[in-house]
């Protein structure tokens, strides 16, 4: 699912390589979080997503990185 989305960004939206790499990193982190919760990525609840974002903020991610993370999740 992640690779298909990244292909869409690359082909259809023609985003830069850097942006696609960043989105890929964010989505893989989210997938790892979902796996740790033993929940399929597509079935994460809003609460689980908010918790993930809060954890990233607590890890010291910059506001800009957190904003990109939220955009990626959407």
PDB file of C-alpha atoms in Angstrom:
ATOM      1  CA  UNK A   1       0.000   0.000   0.000  1.00  0.00           C
ATOM      2  CA  UNK A   2       2.805   2.402   0.876  1.00  0.00           C
ATOM      3  CA  UNK A   3       4.760   1.747  -2.315  1.00  0.00           C
ATOM      4  CA  UNK A   4       1.618   2.199  -4.432  1.00  0.00           C
ATOM      5  CA  UNK A   5       1.010   5.575  -2.796  1.00  0.00           C
ATOM      6  CA  UNK A   6       4.614   6.641  -3.309  1.00  0.00           C
ATOM      7  CA  UNK A   7       4.365   5.603  -6.965  1.00  0.00           C
ATOM      8  CA  UNK A   8       1.238   7.758  -7.253  1.00  0.00           C
ATOM      9  CA  UNK A   9       3.140  10.729  -5.817  1.00  0.00           C
ATOM     10  CA  UNK A  10       6.026  10.113  -8.203  1.00  0.00           C
ATOM     11  CA  UNK A  11       4.007   9.540 -11.399  1.00  0.00           C
ATOM     12  CA  UNK A  12       0.727  11.405 -10.996  1.00  0.00           C
ATOM     13  CA  UNK A  13       1.693  14.278  -8.732  1.00  0.00           C
ATOM     14  CA  UNK A  14       5.315  14.506  -9.933  1.00  0.00           C
ATOM     15  CA  UNK A  15       6.654  15.420  -6.512  1.00  0.00           C
ATOM     16  CA  UNK A  16      10.370  15.807  -5.926  1.00  0.00           C
ATOM     17  CA  UNK A  17      12.495  12.836  -4.932  1.00  0.00           C
ATOM     18  CA  UNK A  18      13.224  14.468  -1.583  1.00  0.00           C
ATOM     19  CA  UNK A  19       9.510  14.881  -0.814  1.00  0.00           C
ATOM     20  CA  UNK A  20       8.745  11.299  -1.809  1.00  0.00           C
ATOM     21  CA  UNK A  21      11.619  10.030   0.359  1.00  0.00           C
ATOM     22  CA  UNK A  22      10.292  12.031   3.321  1.00  0.00           C
ATOM     23  CA  UNK A  23       6.740  10.761   2.830  1.00  0.00           C
ATOM     24  CA  UNK A  24       8.071   7.220   2.553  1.00  0.00           C
ATOM     25  CA  UNK A  25      10.005   7.559   5.809  1.00  0.00           C
ATOM     26  CA  UNK A  26       6.906   8.924   7.572  1.00  0.00           C
ATOM     27  CA  UNK A  27       4.677   6.152   6.250  1.00  0.00           C
ATOM     28  CA  UNK A  28       7.160   3.440   7.212  1.00  0.00           C
ATOM     29  CA  UNK A  29       7.318   4.853  10.742  1.00  0.00           C
ATOM     30  CA  UNK A  30       3.524   4.796  10.865  1.00  0.00           C
ATOM     31  CA  UNK A  31       3.483   1.214   9.558  1.00  0.00           C
ATOM     32  CA  UNK A  32       5.955   0.179  12.277  1.00  0.00           C
ATOM     33  CA  UNK A  33       3.739   1.829  14.887  1.00  0.00           C
ATOM     34  CA  UNK A  34       0.688  -0.007  13.501  1.00  0.00           C
ATOM     35  CA  UNK A  35       2.593  -3.307  13.596  1.00  0.00           C
ATOM     36  CA  UNK A  36       3.565  -2.672  17.218  1.00  0.00           C
ATOM     37  CA  UNK A  37      -0.129  -2.143  17.993  1.00  0.00           C
ATOM     38  CA  UNK A  38      -0.944  -5.297  16.002  1.00  0.00           C
ATOM     39  CA  UNK A  39      -3.364  -3.255  13.879  1.00  0.00           C
ATOM     40  CA  UNK A  40      -3.445  -3.119  10.094  1.00  0.00           C
ATOM     41  CA  UNK A  41      -2.304   0.259   8.810  1.00  0.00           C
ATOM     42  CA  UNK A  42      -5.640   0.952   7.111  1.00  0.00           C
ATOM     43  CA  UNK A  43      -7.528   0.276  10.350  1.00  0.00           C
ATOM     44  CA  UNK A  44      -5.745   2.726  12.640  1.00  0.00           C
ATOM     45  CA  UNK A  45      -8.208   4.905  14.513  1.00  0.00           C
ATOM     46  CA  UNK A  46      -8.026   8.653  14.786  1.00  0.00           C
ATOM     47  CA  UNK A  47      -6.953   8.249  18.409  1.00  0.00           C
ATOM     48  CA  UNK A  48      -4.099   5.925  17.398  1.00  0.00           C
ATOM     49  CA  UNK A  49      -2.968   8.409  14.737  1.00  0.00           C
ATOM     50  CA  UNK A  50      -3.085  11.294  17.219  1.00  0.00           C
ATOM     51  CA  UNK A  51      -1.048   9.252  19.692  1.00  0.00           C
ATOM     52  CA  UNK A  52       1.520   8.532  16.978  1.00  0.00           C
ATOM     53  CA  UNK A  53       1.826  12.240  16.146  1.00  0.00           C
ATOM     54  CA  UNK A  54       2.149  13.140  19.832  1.00  0.00           C
ATOM     55  CA  UNK A  55       4.914  10.551  20.256  1.00  0.00           C
ATOM     56  CA  UNK A  56       6.801  12.041  17.337  1.00  0.00           C
ATOM     57  CA  UNK A  57       6.460  15.517  18.879  1.00  0.00           C
ATOM     58  CA  UNK A  58       7.728  14.174  22.213  1.00  0.00           C
ATOM     59  CA  UNK A  59      10.758  12.692  20.396  1.00  0.00           C
ATOM     60  CA  UNK A  60      11.723  16.239  19.458  1.00  0.00           C
ATOM     61  CA  UNK A  61      10.574  16.370  15.834  1.00  0.00           C
ATOM     62  CA  UNK A  62      10.481  19.913  14.498  1.00  0.00           C
ATOM     63  CA  UNK A  63       7.071  21.549  13.987  1.00  0.00           C
ATOM     64  CA  UNK A  64       7.686  21.463  10.244  1.00  0.00           C
ATOM     65  CA  UNK A  65       8.387  17.721  10.296  1.00  0.00           C
ATOM     66  CA  UNK A  66       5.295  17.071  12.388  1.00  0.00           C
ATOM     67  CA  UNK A  67       3.200  19.151   9.959  1.00  0.00           C
ATOM     68  CA  UNK A  68       4.533  17.061   7.064  1.00  0.00           C
ATOM     69  CA  UNK A  69       3.786  13.889   9.040  1.00  0.00           C
ATOM     70  CA  UNK A  70       0.176  14.978   9.528  1.00  0.00           C
ATOM     71  CA  UNK A  71      -0.122  15.838   5.830  1.00  0.00           C
ATOM     72  CA  UNK A  72       1.308  12.430   4.958  1.00  0.00           C
ATOM     73  CA  UNK A  73      -1.184  10.640   7.172  1.00  0.00           C
ATOM     74  CA  UNK A  74      -4.082  12.487   5.567  1.00  0.00           C
TER      75      UNK A  74
END
